Amino acid sequence: MKILLVIDVQEKYLNYYDADLLPRINAKIAVANSAGDQVFYVRNIGIHGDNDSYALAKDLLIVSDHIYEKKFPSAFTNDSFVKELKIQNVTELEIIGVDGNICIKKTCMDAANAGYKVTLNLQCTAARNEMIFEKTLKELRNAGVIITSKSCYCINRWCSIANGLRSQPEIFIYQSIIQDSIEYFVPLSLIFTVK
């Protein structure tokens, strides 16, 4: 069984990253949920424990009760999380969230070392330091983590349709195609309309 694992998408951290990150994450969650994949969330609560500043992002799409806490970078430091993976017979994890150089990296490494098939989706992952992140990606590839950026989830604020313009934002899934060193985004399907 495959799960989508959402790491540290918290109000406290989002200001450090591109404003489009959360909509891409929400779109990916919607796609996974509609495909029947379980979605697990893990949030950092700091070494001293939970407080209001460590809340999940208020606009994060929550589609399951699988919400776990951690005090250390890896999600695998939470025994309840590890136990639930075994109960659910999980064999594959697609990981998204922040930060690519710390919690994402450590969780990916621990998952790969535990024998899981691990995919890191770069369209829905961010890191504060891009230079270090390039080195992190090499380490993850060497550990057997699959790095993907094939699909992109975008919001079109004003969507042109046959009968004119719609005022509601819509989320589409796009396929990223690279040809002659130019990246093109081809719309594949409408995921949902944001009300």
PDB file of C-alpha atoms in Angstrom:
ATOM      1  CA  MET A   1       0.000   0.000   0.000  1.00  0.00           C
ATOM      2  CA  LYS A   2       1.135   3.525  -0.800  1.00  0.00           C
ATOM      3  CA  ILE A   3       0.693   6.611   1.371  1.00  0.00           C
ATOM      4  CA  LEU A   4       1.297  10.298   0.845  1.00  0.00           C
ATOM      5  CA  LEU A   5       3.332  11.637   3.769  1.00  0.00           C
ATOM      6  CA  VAL A   6       3.015  15.383   4.421  1.00  0.00           C
ATOM      7  CA  ILE A   7       5.879  16.690   6.577  1.00  0.00           C
ATOM      8  CA  ASP A   8       5.896  19.886   8.676  1.00  0.00           C
ATOM      9  CA  VAL A   9       3.447  21.980   6.637  1.00  0.00           C
ATOM     10  CA  GLN A  10       2.982  24.321   9.565  1.00  0.00           C
ATOM     11  CA  GLU A  11       2.066  27.963   9.983  1.00  0.00           C
ATOM     12  CA  LYS A  12       5.409  28.550  11.711  1.00  0.00           C
ATOM     13  CA  TYR A  13       7.424  27.527   8.637  1.00  0.00           C
ATOM     14  CA  LEU A  14       5.464  28.563   5.543  1.00  0.00           C
ATOM     15  CA  ASN A  15       6.733  32.154   5.410  1.00  0.00           C
ATOM     16  CA  TYR A  16      10.192  30.838   4.518  1.00  0.00           C
ATOM     17  CA  TYR A  17       8.989  29.343   1.231  1.00  0.00           C
ATOM     18  CA  ASP A  18       7.336  30.244  -2.064  1.00  0.00           C
ATOM     19  CA  ALA A  19       3.688  31.289  -1.621  1.00  0.00           C
ATOM     20  CA  ASP A  20       2.647  28.710  -4.251  1.00  0.00           C
ATOM     21  CA  LEU A  21       3.958  25.797  -2.173  1.00  0.00           C
ATOM     22  CA  LEU A  22       0.819  25.316  -0.064  1.00  0.00           C
ATOM     23  CA  PRO A  23      -1.594  25.296  -3.050  1.00  0.00           C
ATOM     24  CA  ARG A  24       0.627  22.703  -4.775  1.00  0.00           C
ATOM     25  CA  ILE A  25       0.662  20.582  -1.606  1.00  0.00           C
ATOM     26  CA  ASN A  26      -3.121  20.850  -1.241  1.00  0.00           C
ATOM     27  CA  ALA A  27      -3.605  19.844  -4.864  1.00  0.00           C
ATOM     28  CA  LYS A  28      -1.349  16.818  -4.393  1.00  0.00           C
ATOM     29  CA  ILE A  29      -3.284  15.830  -1.253  1.00  0.00           C
ATOM     30  CA  ALA A  30      -6.553  16.102  -3.218  1.00  0.00           C
ATOM     31  CA  VAL A  31      -5.176  13.908  -6.018  1.00  0.00           C
ATOM     32  CA  ALA A  32      -3.866  11.267  -3.584  1.00  0.00           C
ATOM     33  CA  ASN A  33      -7.132  11.240  -1.659  1.00  0.00           C
ATOM     34  CA  SER A  34      -9.226  10.892  -4.815  1.00  0.00           C
ATOM     35  CA  ALA A  35      -6.962   8.017  -5.951  1.00  0.00           C
ATOM     36  CA  GLY A  36      -7.670   6.200  -2.687  1.00  0.00           C
ATOM     37  CA  ASP A  37      -4.193   6.655  -1.210  1.00  0.00           C
ATOM     38  CA  GLN A  38      -3.987   7.257   2.538  1.00  0.00           C
ATOM     39  CA  VAL A  39      -2.608  10.661   3.558  1.00  0.00           C
ATOM     40  CA  PHE A  40      -0.515  10.889   6.734  1.00  0.00           C
ATOM     41  CA  TYR A  41       0.565  14.192   8.291  1.00  0.00           C
ATOM     42  CA  VAL A  42       3.541  14.703  10.590  1.00  0.00           C
ATOM     43  CA  ARG A  43       4.213  17.949  12.417  1.00  0.00           C
ATOM     44  CA  ASN A  44       7.171  19.099  14.422  1.00  0.00           C
ATOM     45  CA  ILE A  45       6.390  20.112  18.012  1.00  0.00           C
ATOM     46  CA  GLY A  46       9.901  21.154  19.024  1.00  0.00           C
ATOM     47  CA  ILE A  47      12.102  19.652  21.700  1.00  0.00           C
ATOM     48  CA  HIS A  48      10.055  21.206  24.514  1.00  0.00           C
ATOM     49  CA  GLY A  49       6.691  19.955  23.270  1.00  0.00           C
ATOM     50  CA  ASP A  50       3.596  21.312  21.598  1.00  0.00           C
ATOM     51  CA  ASN A  51       2.398  24.892  21.619  1.00  0.00           C
ATOM     52  CA  ASP A  52       0.216  27.049  19.382  1.00  0.00           C
ATOM     53  CA  SER A  53       3.137  28.189  17.236  1.00  0.00           C
ATOM     54  CA  TYR A  54       3.583  24.626  15.931  1.00  0.00           C
ATOM     55  CA  ALA A  55       0.059  24.259  14.503  1.00  0.00           C
ATOM     56  CA  LEU A  56      -0.480  22.819  11.040  1.00  0.00           C
ATOM     57  CA  ALA A  57      -1.005  25.516   8.405  1.00  0.00           C
ATOM     58  CA  LYS A  58      -4.543  26.831   8.725  1.00  0.00           C
ATOM     59  CA  ASP A  59      -5.191  26.405   4.979  1.00  0.00           C
ATOM     60  CA  LEU A  60      -3.676  22.911   4.735  1.00  0.00           C
ATOM     61  CA  LEU A  61      -6.129  20.385   3.280  1.00  0.00           C
ATOM     62  CA  ILE A  62      -6.741  17.735   5.963  1.00  0.00           C
ATOM     63  CA  VAL A  63      -8.321  14.542   4.602  1.00  0.00           C
ATOM     64  CA  SER A  64      -7.510  12.025   7.344  1.00  0.00           C
ATOM     65  CA  ASP A  65      -7.058  11.571  11.079  1.00  0.00           C
ATOM     66  CA  HIS A  66      -3.527  10.246  10.592  1.00  0.00           C
ATOM     67  CA  ILE A  67      -1.748  13.196  12.224  1.00  0.00           C
ATOM     68  CA  TYR A  68       1.458  12.482  14.117  1.00  0.00           C
ATOM     69  CA  GLU A  69       3.880  14.612  16.118  1.00  0.00           C
ATOM     70  CA  LYS A  70       7.646  14.525  16.324  1.00  0.00           C
ATOM     71  CA  LYS A  71      10.302  16.241  18.408  1.00  0.00           C
ATOM     72  CA  PHE A  72      13.181  15.276  16.126  1.00  0.00           C
ATOM     73  CA  PRO A  73      13.709  15.614  12.350  1.00  0.00           C
ATOM     74  CA  SER A  74      12.604  12.137  11.241  1.00  0.00           C
ATOM     75  CA  ALA A  75       8.963  11.049  11.284  1.00  0.00           C
ATOM     76  CA  PHE A  76      10.337   7.616  12.171  1.00  0.00           C
ATOM     77  CA  THR A  77      11.132   8.836  15.701  1.00  0.00           C
ATOM     78  CA  ASN A  78       7.381   8.612  16.445  1.00  0.00           C
ATOM     79  CA  ASP A  79       6.604   5.029  17.491  1.00  0.00           C
ATOM     80  CA  SER A  80       2.868   5.413  16.778  1.00  0.00           C
ATOM     81  CA  PHE A  81       3.628   6.507  13.219  1.00  0.00           C
ATOM     82  CA  VAL A  82       5.960   3.541  12.626  1.00  0.00           C
ATOM     83  CA  LYS A  83       3.414   1.140  14.133  1.00  0.00           C
ATOM     84  CA  GLU A  84       0.602   2.501  11.931  1.00  0.00           C
ATOM     85  CA  LEU A  85       2.707   2.003   8.797  1.00  0.00           C
ATOM     86  CA  LYS A  86       3.001  -1.673   9.729  1.00  0.00           C
ATOM     87  CA  ILE A  87      -0.698  -2.008  10.615  1.00  0.00           C
ATOM     88  CA  GLN A  88      -1.670  -0.480   7.253  1.00  0.00           C
ATOM     89  CA  ASN A  89       0.826  -2.721   5.384  1.00  0.00           C
ATOM     90  CA  VAL A  90       2.483   0.327   3.849  1.00  0.00           C
ATOM     91  CA  THR A  91       5.236  -0.501   1.363  1.00  0.00           C
ATOM     92  CA  GLU A  92       5.612   2.826  -0.413  1.00  0.00           C
ATOM     93  CA  LEU A  93       5.778   6.449   0.728  1.00  0.00           C
ATOM     94  CA  GLU A  94       5.552   9.584  -1.388  1.00  0.00           C
ATOM     95  CA  ILE A  95       6.957  12.399   0.718  1.00  0.00           C
ATOM     96  CA  ILE A  96       6.198  16.118   0.437  1.00  0.00           C
ATOM     97  CA  GLY A  97       6.594  19.174   2.670  1.00  0.00           C
ATOM     98  CA  VAL A  98       9.456  21.077   4.315  1.00  0.00           C
ATOM     99  CA  ASP A  99      12.389  21.406   4.924  1.00  0.00           C
ATOM    100  CA  GLY A 100      14.162  19.421   2.257  1.00  0.00           C
ATOM    101  CA  ASN A 101      17.528  19.598   3.979  1.00  0.00           C
ATOM    102  CA  ILE A 102      16.414  18.543   7.438  1.00  0.00           C
ATOM    103  CA  CYS A 103      13.133  16.769   8.233  1.00  0.00           C
ATOM    104  CA  ILE A 104      12.391  15.657   4.668  1.00  0.00           C
ATOM    105  CA  LYS A 105      15.940  14.369   4.212  1.00  0.00           C
ATOM    106  CA  LYS A 106      16.023  12.494   7.523  1.00  0.00           C
ATOM    107  CA  THR A 107      12.561  10.962   7.007  1.00  0.00           C
ATOM    108  CA  CYS A 108      13.439   9.860   3.447  1.00  0.00           C
ATOM    109  CA  MET A 109      16.701   8.279   4.627  1.00  0.00           C
ATOM    110  CA  ASP A 110      15.053   6.466   7.534  1.00  0.00           C
ATOM    111  CA  ALA A 111      12.231   5.227   5.293  1.00  0.00           C
ATOM    112  CA  ALA A 112      14.689   3.929   2.678  1.00  0.00           C
ATOM    113  CA  ASN A 113      16.821   2.279   5.376  1.00  0.00           C
ATOM    114  CA  ALA A 114      13.678   0.604   6.757  1.00  0.00           C
ATOM    115  CA  GLY A 115      13.016  -0.971   3.341  1.00  0.00           C
ATOM    116  CA  TYR A 116      10.227   1.256   2.052  1.00  0.00           C
ATOM    117  CA  LYS A 117      10.008   2.401  -1.550  1.00  0.00           C
ATOM    118  CA  VAL A 118      10.411   6.165  -1.196  1.00  0.00           C
ATOM    119  CA  THR A 119       9.548   8.915  -3.668  1.00  0.00           C
ATOM    120  CA  LEU A 120      10.324  12.572  -3.003  1.00  0.00           C
ATOM    121  CA  ASN A 121       8.045  14.867  -4.999  1.00  0.00           C
ATOM    122  CA  LEU A 122      10.008  18.059  -5.713  1.00  0.00           C
ATOM    123  CA  GLN A 123       6.951  19.977  -6.905  1.00  0.00           C
ATOM    124  CA  CYS A 124       5.547  19.826  -3.385  1.00  0.00           C
ATOM    125  CA  THR A 125       8.771  20.051  -1.383  1.00  0.00           C
ATOM    126  CA  ALA A 126      10.876  23.064  -0.468  1.00  0.00           C
ATOM    127  CA  ALA A 127      14.219  23.800   1.151  1.00  0.00           C
ATOM    128  CA  ARG A 128      15.550  27.074   2.515  1.00  0.00           C
ATOM    129  CA  ASN A 129      19.047  26.554   1.107  1.00  0.00           C
ATOM    130  CA  GLU A 130      18.995  25.442  -2.534  1.00  0.00           C
ATOM    131  CA  MET A 131      22.760  24.861  -2.753  1.00  0.00           C
ATOM    132  CA  ILE A 132      22.680  22.436   0.166  1.00  0.00           C
ATOM    133  CA  PHE A 133      19.489  20.901  -1.247  1.00  0.00           C
ATOM    134  CA  GLU A 134      21.320  19.899  -4.442  1.00  0.00           C
ATOM    135  CA  LYS A 135      23.776  17.915  -2.294  1.00  0.00           C
ATOM    136  CA  THR A 136      20.883  16.486  -0.272  1.00  0.00           C
ATOM    137  CA  LEU A 137      19.217  15.241  -3.468  1.00  0.00           C
ATOM    138  CA  LYS A 138      22.410  13.428  -4.491  1.00  0.00           C
ATOM    139  CA  GLU A 139      22.571  11.749  -1.079  1.00  0.00           C
ATOM    140  CA  LEU A 140      18.924  10.724  -1.315  1.00  0.00           C
ATOM    141  CA  ARG A 141      19.368   9.300  -4.823  1.00  0.00           C
ATOM    142  CA  ASN A 142      22.386   7.323  -3.601  1.00  0.00           C
ATOM    143  CA  ALA A 143      20.203   5.919  -0.792  1.00  0.00           C
ATOM    144  CA  GLY A 144      17.646   4.684  -3.336  1.00  0.00           C
ATOM    145  CA  VAL A 145      15.085   7.475  -2.985  1.00  0.00           C
ATOM    146  CA  ILE A 146      13.230   8.219  -6.226  1.00  0.00           C
ATOM    147  CA  ILE A 147      13.279  11.946  -6.965  1.00  0.00           C
ATOM    148  CA  THR A 148      10.420  13.108  -9.154  1.00  0.00           C
ATOM    149  CA  SER A 149       9.265  16.400 -10.579  1.00  0.00           C
ATOM    150  CA  LYS A 150       7.141  15.008 -13.401  1.00  0.00           C
ATOM    151  CA  SER A 151       3.868  16.572 -12.359  1.00  0.00           C
ATOM    152  CA  CYS A 152       3.083  20.094 -11.310  1.00  0.00           C
ATOM    153  CA  TYR A 153      -0.055  21.274  -9.558  1.00  0.00           C
ATOM    154  CA  CYS A 154      -0.999  24.832 -10.366  1.00  0.00           C
ATOM    155  CA  ILE A 155      -3.789  27.228  -9.575  1.00  0.00           C
ATOM    156  CA  ASN A 156      -5.276  29.232 -12.397  1.00  0.00           C
ATOM    157  CA  ARG A 157      -6.868  32.265 -10.767  1.00  0.00           C
ATOM    158  CA  TRP A 158      -8.971  33.056 -13.839  1.00  0.00           C
ATOM    159  CA  CYS A 159      -9.672  30.053 -16.000  1.00  0.00           C
ATOM    160  CA  SER A 160     -10.640  30.610 -19.591  1.00  0.00           C
ATOM    161  CA  ILE A 161     -13.421  28.289 -20.693  1.00  0.00           C
ATOM    162  CA  ALA A 162     -15.586  28.087 -23.792  1.00  0.00           C
ATOM    163  CA  ASN A 163     -18.285  30.417 -22.477  1.00  0.00           C
ATOM    164  CA  GLY A 164     -16.011  33.060 -20.977  1.00  0.00           C
ATOM    165  CA  LEU A 165     -14.043  33.628 -17.780  1.00  0.00           C
ATOM    166  CA  ARG A 166     -14.812  31.966 -14.459  1.00  0.00           C
ATOM    167  CA  SER A 167     -14.320  33.939 -11.287  1.00  0.00           C
ATOM    168  CA  GLN A 168     -13.561  30.906  -9.085  1.00  0.00           C
ATOM    169  CA  PRO A 169      -9.986  29.614  -8.917  1.00  0.00           C
ATOM    170  CA  GLU A 170      -9.540  26.101 -10.215  1.00  0.00           C
ATOM    171  CA  ILE A 171      -6.759  23.612  -9.611  1.00  0.00           C
ATOM    172  CA  PHE A 172      -5.479  21.622 -12.568  1.00  0.00           C
ATOM    173  CA  ILE A 173      -2.883  18.887 -12.760  1.00  0.00           C
ATOM    174  CA  TYR A 174      -0.167  19.595 -15.301  1.00  0.00           C
ATOM    175  CA  GLN A 175       2.467  17.358 -16.849  1.00  0.00           C
ATOM    176  CA  SER A 176       5.921  18.872 -17.041  1.00  0.00           C
ATOM    177  CA  ILE A 177       7.560  18.165 -20.405  1.00  0.00           C
ATOM    178  CA  ILE A 178      11.126  19.206 -21.162  1.00  0.00           C
ATOM    179  CA  GLN A 179      11.983  19.632 -24.834  1.00  0.00           C
ATOM    180  CA  ASP A 180      15.106  21.346 -26.181  1.00  0.00           C
ATOM    181  CA  SER A 181      15.947  22.534 -22.635  1.00  0.00           C
ATOM    182  CA  ILE A 182      12.594  24.338 -22.343  1.00  0.00           C
ATOM    183  CA  GLU A 183      10.024  23.203 -19.791  1.00  0.00           C
ATOM    184  CA  TYR A 184       6.401  23.171 -20.924  1.00  0.00           C
ATOM    185  CA  PHE A 185       3.355  22.514 -18.734  1.00  0.00           C
ATOM    186  CA  VAL A 186       0.510  20.642 -20.406  1.00  0.00           C
ATOM    187  CA  PRO A 187      -2.827  20.597 -18.532  1.00  0.00           C
ATOM    188  CA  LEU A 188      -4.063  17.045 -17.930  1.00  0.00           C
ATOM    189  CA  SER A 189      -7.212  17.452 -15.849  1.00  0.00           C
ATOM    190  CA  LEU A 190      -9.195  19.660 -13.518  1.00  0.00           C
ATOM    191  CA  ILE A 191      -8.848  18.489  -9.923  1.00  0.00           C
ATOM    192  CA  PHE A 192     -11.382  20.734  -8.227  1.00  0.00           C
ATOM    193  CA  THR A 193     -12.777  24.245  -8.095  1.00  0.00           C
ATOM    194  CA  VAL A 194     -11.845  26.256  -5.026  1.00  0.00           C
ATOM    195  CA  LYS A 195     -14.873  27.999  -3.575  1.00  0.00           C
TER     196      LYS A 195
END
